[in-house]
PDB file of C-alpha atoms in Angstrom:
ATOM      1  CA  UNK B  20     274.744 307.591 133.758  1.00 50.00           C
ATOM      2  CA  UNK B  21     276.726 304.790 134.903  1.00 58.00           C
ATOM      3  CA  UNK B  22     278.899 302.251 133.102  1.00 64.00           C
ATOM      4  CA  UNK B  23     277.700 299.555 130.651  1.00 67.00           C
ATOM      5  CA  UNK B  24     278.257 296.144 131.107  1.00 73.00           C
ATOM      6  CA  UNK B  25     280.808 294.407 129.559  1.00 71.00           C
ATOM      7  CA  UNK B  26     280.248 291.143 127.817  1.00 76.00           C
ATOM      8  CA  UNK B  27     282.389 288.505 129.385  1.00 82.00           C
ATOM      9  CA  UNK B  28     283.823 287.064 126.463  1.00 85.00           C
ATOM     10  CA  UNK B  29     287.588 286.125 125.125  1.00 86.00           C
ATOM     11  CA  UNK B  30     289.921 289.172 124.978  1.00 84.00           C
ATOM     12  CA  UNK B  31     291.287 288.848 121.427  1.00 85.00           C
ATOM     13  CA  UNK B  32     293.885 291.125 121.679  1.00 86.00           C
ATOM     14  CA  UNK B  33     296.872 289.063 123.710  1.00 86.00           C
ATOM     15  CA  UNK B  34     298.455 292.443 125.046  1.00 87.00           C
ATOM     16  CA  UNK B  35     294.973 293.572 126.363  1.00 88.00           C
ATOM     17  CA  UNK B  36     294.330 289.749 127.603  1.00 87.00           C
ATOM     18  CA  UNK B  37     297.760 289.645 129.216  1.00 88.00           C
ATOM     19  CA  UNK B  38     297.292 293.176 131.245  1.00 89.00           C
ATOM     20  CA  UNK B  39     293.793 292.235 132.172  1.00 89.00           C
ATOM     21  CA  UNK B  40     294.896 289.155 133.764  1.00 90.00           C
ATOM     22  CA  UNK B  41     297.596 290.653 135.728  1.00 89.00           C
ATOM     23  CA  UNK B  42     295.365 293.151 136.724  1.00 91.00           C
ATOM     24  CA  UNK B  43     292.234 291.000 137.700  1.00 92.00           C
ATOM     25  CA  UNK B  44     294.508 287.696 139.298  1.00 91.00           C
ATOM     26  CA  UNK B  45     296.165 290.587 141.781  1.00 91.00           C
ATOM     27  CA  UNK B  46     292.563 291.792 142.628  1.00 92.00           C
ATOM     28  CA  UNK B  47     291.654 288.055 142.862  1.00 93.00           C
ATOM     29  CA  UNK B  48     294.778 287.240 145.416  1.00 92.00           C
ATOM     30  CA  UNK B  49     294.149 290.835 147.768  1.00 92.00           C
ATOM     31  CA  UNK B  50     290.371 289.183 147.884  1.00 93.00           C
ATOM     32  CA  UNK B  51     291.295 285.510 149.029  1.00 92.00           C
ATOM     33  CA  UNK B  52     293.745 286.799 151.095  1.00 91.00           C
ATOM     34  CA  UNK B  53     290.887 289.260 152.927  1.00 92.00           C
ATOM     35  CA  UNK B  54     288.424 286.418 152.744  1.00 92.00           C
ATOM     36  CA  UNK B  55     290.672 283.720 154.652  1.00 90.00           C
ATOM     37  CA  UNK B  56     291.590 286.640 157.637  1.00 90.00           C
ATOM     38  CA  UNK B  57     288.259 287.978 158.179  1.00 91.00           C
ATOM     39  CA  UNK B  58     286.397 284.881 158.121  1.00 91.00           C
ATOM     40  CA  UNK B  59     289.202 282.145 159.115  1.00 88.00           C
ATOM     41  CA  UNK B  60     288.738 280.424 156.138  1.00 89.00           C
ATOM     42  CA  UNK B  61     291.254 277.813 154.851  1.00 90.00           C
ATOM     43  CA  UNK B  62     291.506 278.852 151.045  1.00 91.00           C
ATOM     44  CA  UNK B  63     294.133 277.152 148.329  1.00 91.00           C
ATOM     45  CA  UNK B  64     293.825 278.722 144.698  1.00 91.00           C
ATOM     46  CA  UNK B  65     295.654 277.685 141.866  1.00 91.00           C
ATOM     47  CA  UNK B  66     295.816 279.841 138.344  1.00 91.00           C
ATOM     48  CA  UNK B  67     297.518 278.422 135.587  1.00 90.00           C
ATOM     49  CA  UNK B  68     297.834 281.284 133.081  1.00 87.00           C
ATOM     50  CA  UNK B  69     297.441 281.093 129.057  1.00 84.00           C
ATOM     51  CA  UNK B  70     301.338 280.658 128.971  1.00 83.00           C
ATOM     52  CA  UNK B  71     301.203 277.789 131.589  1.00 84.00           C
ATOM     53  CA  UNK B  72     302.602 280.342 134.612  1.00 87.00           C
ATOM     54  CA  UNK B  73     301.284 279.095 137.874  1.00 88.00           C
ATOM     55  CA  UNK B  74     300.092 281.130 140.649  1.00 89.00           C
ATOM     56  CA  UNK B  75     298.918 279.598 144.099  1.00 90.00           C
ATOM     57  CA  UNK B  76     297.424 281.342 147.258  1.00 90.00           C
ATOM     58  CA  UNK B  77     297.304 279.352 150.634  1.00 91.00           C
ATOM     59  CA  UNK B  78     295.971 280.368 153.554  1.00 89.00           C
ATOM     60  CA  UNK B  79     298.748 280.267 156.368  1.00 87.00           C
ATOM     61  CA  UNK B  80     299.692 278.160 158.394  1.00 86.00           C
ATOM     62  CA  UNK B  81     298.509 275.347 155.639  1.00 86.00           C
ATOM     63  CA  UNK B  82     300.400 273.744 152.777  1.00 88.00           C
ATOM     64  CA  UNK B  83     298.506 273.273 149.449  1.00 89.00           C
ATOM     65  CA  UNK B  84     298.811 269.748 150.327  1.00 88.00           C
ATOM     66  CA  UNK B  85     297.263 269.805 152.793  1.00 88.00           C
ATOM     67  CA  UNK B  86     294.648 272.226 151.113  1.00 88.00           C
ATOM     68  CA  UNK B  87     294.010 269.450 148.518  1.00 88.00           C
ATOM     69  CA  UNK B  88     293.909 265.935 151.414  1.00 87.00           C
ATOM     70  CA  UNK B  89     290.984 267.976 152.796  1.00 87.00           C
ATOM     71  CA  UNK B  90     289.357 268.275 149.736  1.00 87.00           C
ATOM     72  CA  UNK B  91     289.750 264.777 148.790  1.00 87.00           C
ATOM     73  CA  UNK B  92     288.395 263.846 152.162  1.00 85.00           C
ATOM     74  CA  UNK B  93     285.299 266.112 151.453  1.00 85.00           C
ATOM     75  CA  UNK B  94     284.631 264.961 147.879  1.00 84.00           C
ATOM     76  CA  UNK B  95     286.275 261.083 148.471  1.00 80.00           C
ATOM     77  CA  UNK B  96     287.999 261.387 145.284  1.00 77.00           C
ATOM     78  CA  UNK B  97     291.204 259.795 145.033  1.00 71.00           C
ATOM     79  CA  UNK B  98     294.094 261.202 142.641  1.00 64.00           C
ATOM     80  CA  UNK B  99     295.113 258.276 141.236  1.00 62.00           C
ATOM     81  CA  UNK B 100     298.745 257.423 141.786  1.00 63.00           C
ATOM     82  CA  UNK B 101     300.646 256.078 138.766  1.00 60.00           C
ATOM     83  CA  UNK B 102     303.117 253.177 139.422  1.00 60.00           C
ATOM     84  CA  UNK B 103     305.955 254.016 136.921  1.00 71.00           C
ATOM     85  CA  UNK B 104     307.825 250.284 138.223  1.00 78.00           C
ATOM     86  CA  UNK B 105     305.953 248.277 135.562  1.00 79.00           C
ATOM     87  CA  UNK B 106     306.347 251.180 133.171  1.00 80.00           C
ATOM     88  CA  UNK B 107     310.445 251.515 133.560  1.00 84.00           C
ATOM     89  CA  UNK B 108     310.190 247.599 133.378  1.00 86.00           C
ATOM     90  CA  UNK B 109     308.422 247.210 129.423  1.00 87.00           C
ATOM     91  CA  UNK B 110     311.448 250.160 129.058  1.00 88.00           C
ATOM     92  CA  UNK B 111     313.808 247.696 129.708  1.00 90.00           C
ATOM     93  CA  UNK B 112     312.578 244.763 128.489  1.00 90.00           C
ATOM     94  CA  UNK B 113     312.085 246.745 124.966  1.00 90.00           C
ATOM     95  CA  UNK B 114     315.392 247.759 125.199  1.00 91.00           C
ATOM     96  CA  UNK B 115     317.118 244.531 125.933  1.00 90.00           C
ATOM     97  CA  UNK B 116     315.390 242.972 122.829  1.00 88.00           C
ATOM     98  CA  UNK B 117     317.033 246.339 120.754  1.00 89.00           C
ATOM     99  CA  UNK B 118     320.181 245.636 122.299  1.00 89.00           C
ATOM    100  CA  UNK B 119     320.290 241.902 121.512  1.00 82.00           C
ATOM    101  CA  UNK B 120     318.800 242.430 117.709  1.00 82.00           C
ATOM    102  CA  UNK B 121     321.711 245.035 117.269  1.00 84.00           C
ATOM    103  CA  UNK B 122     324.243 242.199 118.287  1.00 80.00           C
ATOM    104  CA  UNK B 123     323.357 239.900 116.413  1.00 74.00           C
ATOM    105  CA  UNK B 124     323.396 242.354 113.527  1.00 74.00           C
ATOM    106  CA  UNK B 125     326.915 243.575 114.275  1.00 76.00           C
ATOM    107  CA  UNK B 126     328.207 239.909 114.462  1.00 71.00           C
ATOM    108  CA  UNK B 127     326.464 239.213 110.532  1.00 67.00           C
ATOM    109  CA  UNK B 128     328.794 241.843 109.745  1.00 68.00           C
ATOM    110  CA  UNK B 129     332.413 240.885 112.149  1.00 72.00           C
ATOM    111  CA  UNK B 130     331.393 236.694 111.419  1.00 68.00           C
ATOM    112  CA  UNK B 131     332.939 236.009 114.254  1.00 67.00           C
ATOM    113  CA  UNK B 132     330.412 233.487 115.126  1.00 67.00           C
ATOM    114  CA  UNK B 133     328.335 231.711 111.484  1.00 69.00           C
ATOM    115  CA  UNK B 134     327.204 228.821 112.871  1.00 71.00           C
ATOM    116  CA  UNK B 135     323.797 229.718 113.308  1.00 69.00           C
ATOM    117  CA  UNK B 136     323.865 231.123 109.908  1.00 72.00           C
ATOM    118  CA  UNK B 137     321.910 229.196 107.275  1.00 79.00           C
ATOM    119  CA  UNK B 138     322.570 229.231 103.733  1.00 81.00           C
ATOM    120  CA  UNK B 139     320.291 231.576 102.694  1.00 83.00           C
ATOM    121  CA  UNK B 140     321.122 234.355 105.695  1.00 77.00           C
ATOM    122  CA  UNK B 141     324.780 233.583 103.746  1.00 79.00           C
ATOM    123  CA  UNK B 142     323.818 234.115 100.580  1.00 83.00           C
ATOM    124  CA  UNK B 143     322.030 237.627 101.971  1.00 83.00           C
ATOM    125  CA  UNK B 144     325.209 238.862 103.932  1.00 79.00           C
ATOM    126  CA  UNK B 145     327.399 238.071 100.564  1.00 83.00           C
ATOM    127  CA  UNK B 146     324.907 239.879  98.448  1.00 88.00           C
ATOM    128  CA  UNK B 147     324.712 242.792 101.234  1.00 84.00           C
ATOM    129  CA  UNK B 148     328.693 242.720 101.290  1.00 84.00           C
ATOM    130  CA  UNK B 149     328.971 242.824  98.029  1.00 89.00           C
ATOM    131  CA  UNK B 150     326.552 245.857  97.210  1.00 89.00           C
ATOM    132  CA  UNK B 151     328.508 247.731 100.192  1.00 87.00           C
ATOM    133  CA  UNK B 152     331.809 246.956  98.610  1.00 90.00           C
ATOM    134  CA  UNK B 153     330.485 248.169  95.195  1.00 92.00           C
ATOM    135  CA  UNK B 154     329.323 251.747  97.185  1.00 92.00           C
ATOM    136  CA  UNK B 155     332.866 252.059  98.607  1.00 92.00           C
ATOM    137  CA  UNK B 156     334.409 251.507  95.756  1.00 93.00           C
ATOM    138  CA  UNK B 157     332.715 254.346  93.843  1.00 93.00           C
ATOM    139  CA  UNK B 158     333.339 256.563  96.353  1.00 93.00           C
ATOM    140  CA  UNK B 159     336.988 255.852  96.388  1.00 93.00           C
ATOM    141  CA  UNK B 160     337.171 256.166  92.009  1.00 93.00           C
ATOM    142  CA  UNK B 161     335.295 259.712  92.320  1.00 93.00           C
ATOM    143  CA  UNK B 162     337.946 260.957  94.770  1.00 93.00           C
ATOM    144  CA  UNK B 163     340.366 259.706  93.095  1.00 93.00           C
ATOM    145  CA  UNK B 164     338.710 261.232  89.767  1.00 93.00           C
ATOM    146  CA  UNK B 165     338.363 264.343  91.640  1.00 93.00           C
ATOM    147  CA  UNK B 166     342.318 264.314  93.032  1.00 93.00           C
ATOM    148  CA  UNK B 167     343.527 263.259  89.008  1.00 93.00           C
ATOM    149  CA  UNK B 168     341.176 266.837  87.839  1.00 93.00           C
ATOM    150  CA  UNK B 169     343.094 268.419  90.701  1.00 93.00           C
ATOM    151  CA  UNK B 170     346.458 267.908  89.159  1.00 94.00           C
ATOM    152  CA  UNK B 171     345.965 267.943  86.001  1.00 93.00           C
ATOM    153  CA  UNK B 172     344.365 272.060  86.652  1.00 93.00           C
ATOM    154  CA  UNK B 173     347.694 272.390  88.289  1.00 93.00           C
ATOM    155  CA  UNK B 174     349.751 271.180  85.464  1.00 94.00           C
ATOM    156  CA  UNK B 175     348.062 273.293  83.601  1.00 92.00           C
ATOM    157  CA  UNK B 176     348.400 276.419  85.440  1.00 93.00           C
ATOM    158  CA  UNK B 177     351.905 275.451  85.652  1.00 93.00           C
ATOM    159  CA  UNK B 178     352.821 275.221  82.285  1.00 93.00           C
ATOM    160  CA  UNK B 179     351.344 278.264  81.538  1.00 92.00           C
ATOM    161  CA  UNK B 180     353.327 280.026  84.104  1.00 92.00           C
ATOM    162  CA  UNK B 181     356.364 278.469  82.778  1.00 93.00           C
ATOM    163  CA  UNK B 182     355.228 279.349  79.222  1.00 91.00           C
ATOM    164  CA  UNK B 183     355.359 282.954  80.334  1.00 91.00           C
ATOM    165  CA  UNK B 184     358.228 283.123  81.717  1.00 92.00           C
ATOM    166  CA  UNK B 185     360.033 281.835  78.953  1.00 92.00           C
ATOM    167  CA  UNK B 186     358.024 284.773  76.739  1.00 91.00           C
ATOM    168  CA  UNK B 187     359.254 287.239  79.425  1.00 92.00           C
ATOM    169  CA  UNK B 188     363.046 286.181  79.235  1.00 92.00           C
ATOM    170  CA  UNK B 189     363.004 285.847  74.877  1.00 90.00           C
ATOM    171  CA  UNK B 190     361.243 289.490  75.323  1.00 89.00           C
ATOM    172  CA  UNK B 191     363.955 290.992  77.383  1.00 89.00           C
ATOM    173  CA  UNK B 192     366.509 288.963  75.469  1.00 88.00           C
ATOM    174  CA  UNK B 193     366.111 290.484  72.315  1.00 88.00           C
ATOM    175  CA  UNK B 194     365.891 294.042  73.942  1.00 86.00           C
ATOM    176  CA  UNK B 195     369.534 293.481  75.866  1.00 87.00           C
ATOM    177  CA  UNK B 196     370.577 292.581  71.965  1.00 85.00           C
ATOM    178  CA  UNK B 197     369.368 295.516  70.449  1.00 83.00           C
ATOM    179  CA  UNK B 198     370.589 297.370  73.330  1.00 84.00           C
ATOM    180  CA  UNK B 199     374.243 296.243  72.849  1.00 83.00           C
ATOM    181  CA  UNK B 200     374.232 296.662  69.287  1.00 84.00           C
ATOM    182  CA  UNK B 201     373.246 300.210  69.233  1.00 80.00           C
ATOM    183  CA  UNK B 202     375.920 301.142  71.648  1.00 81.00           C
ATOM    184  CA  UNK B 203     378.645 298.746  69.732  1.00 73.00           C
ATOM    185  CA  UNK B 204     377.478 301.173  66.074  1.00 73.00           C
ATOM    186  CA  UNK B 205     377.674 304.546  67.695  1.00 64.00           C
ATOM    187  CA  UNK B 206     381.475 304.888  67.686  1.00 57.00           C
ATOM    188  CA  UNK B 207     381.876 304.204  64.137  1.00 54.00           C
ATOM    189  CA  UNK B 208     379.034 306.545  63.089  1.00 51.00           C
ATOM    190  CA  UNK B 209     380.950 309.758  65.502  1.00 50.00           C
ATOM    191  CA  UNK B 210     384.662 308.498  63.661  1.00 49.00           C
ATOM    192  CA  UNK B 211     383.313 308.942  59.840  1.00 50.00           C
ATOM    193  CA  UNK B 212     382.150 312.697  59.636  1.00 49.00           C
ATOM    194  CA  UNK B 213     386.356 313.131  60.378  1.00 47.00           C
ATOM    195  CA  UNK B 214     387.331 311.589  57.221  1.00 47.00           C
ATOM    196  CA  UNK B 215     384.958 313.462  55.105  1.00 51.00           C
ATOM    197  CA  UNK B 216     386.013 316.974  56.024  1.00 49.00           C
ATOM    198  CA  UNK B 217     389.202 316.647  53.991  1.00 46.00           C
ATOM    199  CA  UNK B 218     389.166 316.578  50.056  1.00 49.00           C
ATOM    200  CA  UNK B 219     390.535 313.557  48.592  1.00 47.00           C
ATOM    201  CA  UNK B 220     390.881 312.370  44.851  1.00 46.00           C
ATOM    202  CA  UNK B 221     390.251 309.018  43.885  1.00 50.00           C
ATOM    203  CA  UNK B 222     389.115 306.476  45.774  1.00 50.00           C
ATOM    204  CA  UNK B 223     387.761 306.653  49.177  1.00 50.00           C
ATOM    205  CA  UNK B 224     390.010 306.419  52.076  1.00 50.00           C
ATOM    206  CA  UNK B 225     389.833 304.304  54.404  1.00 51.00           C
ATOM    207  CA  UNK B 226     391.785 305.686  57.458  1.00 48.00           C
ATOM    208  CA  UNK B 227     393.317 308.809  58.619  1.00 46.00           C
ATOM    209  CA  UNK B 228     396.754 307.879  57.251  1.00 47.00           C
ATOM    210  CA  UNK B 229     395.683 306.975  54.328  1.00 51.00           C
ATOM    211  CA  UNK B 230     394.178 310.269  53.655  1.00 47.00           C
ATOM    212  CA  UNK B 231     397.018 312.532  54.707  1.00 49.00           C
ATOM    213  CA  UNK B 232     399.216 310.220  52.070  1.00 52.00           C
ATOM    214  CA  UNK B 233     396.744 311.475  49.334  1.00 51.00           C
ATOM    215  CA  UNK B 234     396.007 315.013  49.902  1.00 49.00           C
ATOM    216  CA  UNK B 235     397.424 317.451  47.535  1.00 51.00           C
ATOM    217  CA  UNK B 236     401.190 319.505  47.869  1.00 49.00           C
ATOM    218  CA  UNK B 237     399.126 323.006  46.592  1.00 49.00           C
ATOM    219  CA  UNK B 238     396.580 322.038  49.435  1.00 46.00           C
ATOM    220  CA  UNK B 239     398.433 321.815  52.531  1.00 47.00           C
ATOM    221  CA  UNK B 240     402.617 322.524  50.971  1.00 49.00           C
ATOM    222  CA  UNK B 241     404.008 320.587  53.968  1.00 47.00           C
ATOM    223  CA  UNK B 242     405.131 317.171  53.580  1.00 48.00           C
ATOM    224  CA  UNK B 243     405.251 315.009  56.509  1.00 47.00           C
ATOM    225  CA  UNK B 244     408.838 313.326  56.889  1.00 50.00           C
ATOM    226  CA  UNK B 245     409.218 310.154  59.242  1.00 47.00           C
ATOM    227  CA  UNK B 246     411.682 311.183  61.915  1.00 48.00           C
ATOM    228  CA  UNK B 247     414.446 309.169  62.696  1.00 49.00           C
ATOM    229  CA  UNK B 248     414.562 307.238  66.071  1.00 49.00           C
ATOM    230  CA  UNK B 249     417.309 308.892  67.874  1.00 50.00           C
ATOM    231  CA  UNK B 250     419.654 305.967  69.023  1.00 47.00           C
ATOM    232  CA  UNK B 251     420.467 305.760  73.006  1.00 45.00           C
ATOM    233  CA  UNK B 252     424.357 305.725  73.619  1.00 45.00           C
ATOM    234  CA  UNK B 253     425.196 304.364  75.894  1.00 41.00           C
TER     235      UNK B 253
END
């Protein structure tokens, strides 16, 4: 049971289209080729592919040009040569006239030359002038705006660095204070436990001599006596 025939139809699929027409274009090529050798036939084939590839055959020693003279000699049809002179001449004309209108625009706007200016292409360029001055102008206020809101965050930032600095140095201030004045009370507080070892009658002493002028004879029986400087002779 042989094959069925295929319906020649679109290939949907464009990997299946693409690998069919490689496939059938080299079968196509290997039978133009054995066509022109076996029967000395002068062949040109051109395939343009569905990506716009292009793929010729020619049979040797002919050029496709010459493939295609001989076929316009058969048929008499011309290809129609295109003069592109008159073409690159509207170009230029069209942009000559650009060139001039954008000129004369640019010298509305210099006035280096108003006297073909009538009043009321004056009173246009003044009111055009004027508009454009009134643009720049608000441009240059909201950068300006935007520069002044700049600053002013800075300041800001600023004083609030400065603001906590000035916290930081009270802070450590104080601490320095309380620091010294601890250290300045703890020699007093070691020197007063000495005075209150020794009994004492009536009021409260206030220094060591003091209190060894006031403590009693049936307490401690010896009497302290000055002694005498002993004088140097010489």
């Amino acid at each position: 049971m042989g094959r069925g025939k295929l319906p020649i139809r679109r290939i949907e699929n464009q990997t299946t289209r693409q690998v069919t027409f490689s496939k059938r274009r080299a079968g196509l090529l290997k039978k133009t080729h054995e066509l022109s050798v076996l029967c000395d036939a002068q062949i040109g084939l051109i395939i343009f592919s569905s990506t716009g590839k292009l793929c010729q055959y020619c049979t040797e020693p002919f050029r496709m040009e010459q493939i295609i003279e001989r076929y316009q000699k058969a048929t008499g049809i011309r290809i129609p040569q295109h003069d592109t002179r008159e073409q690159l001449y509207s170009e230029m004309s069209m942009l000559r006239k650009e060139t001039h209108r954008l000129q004369l625009s640019m010298e509305r706007y210099t006035c280096d030359d108003m006297s073909s200016f009538t009043y009321e292409d004056l009173d246009q360029l003044e009111q055009q002038l004027e508009h454009s001055v009134n643009k720049v102008r608000d441009r240059k206020n909201e950068l300006l705006q935007q520069q002044l809101d700049n600053l002013r965050r800075k300041e800001r930032l600023l004083e609030e660095e400065n603001n906590s600095m000035c916290r930081w140095i009270q802070e450590h201030r104080m601490a320095l204070e309380y620091q010294q004045t601890s250290m300045e009370a703890k020699p007093m507080e070691h020197q007063q436990p000495a005075l209150d070892q020794f009994p004492y009658f009536g009021e409260q002493p206030n220094s060591v001599l003091q209190l060894a002028t006031n403590i009693p004879a049936h307490i401690y029986p010896y009497h302290l006596q000055l002694a005498q400087p002993s004088t140097l002779q010489e």
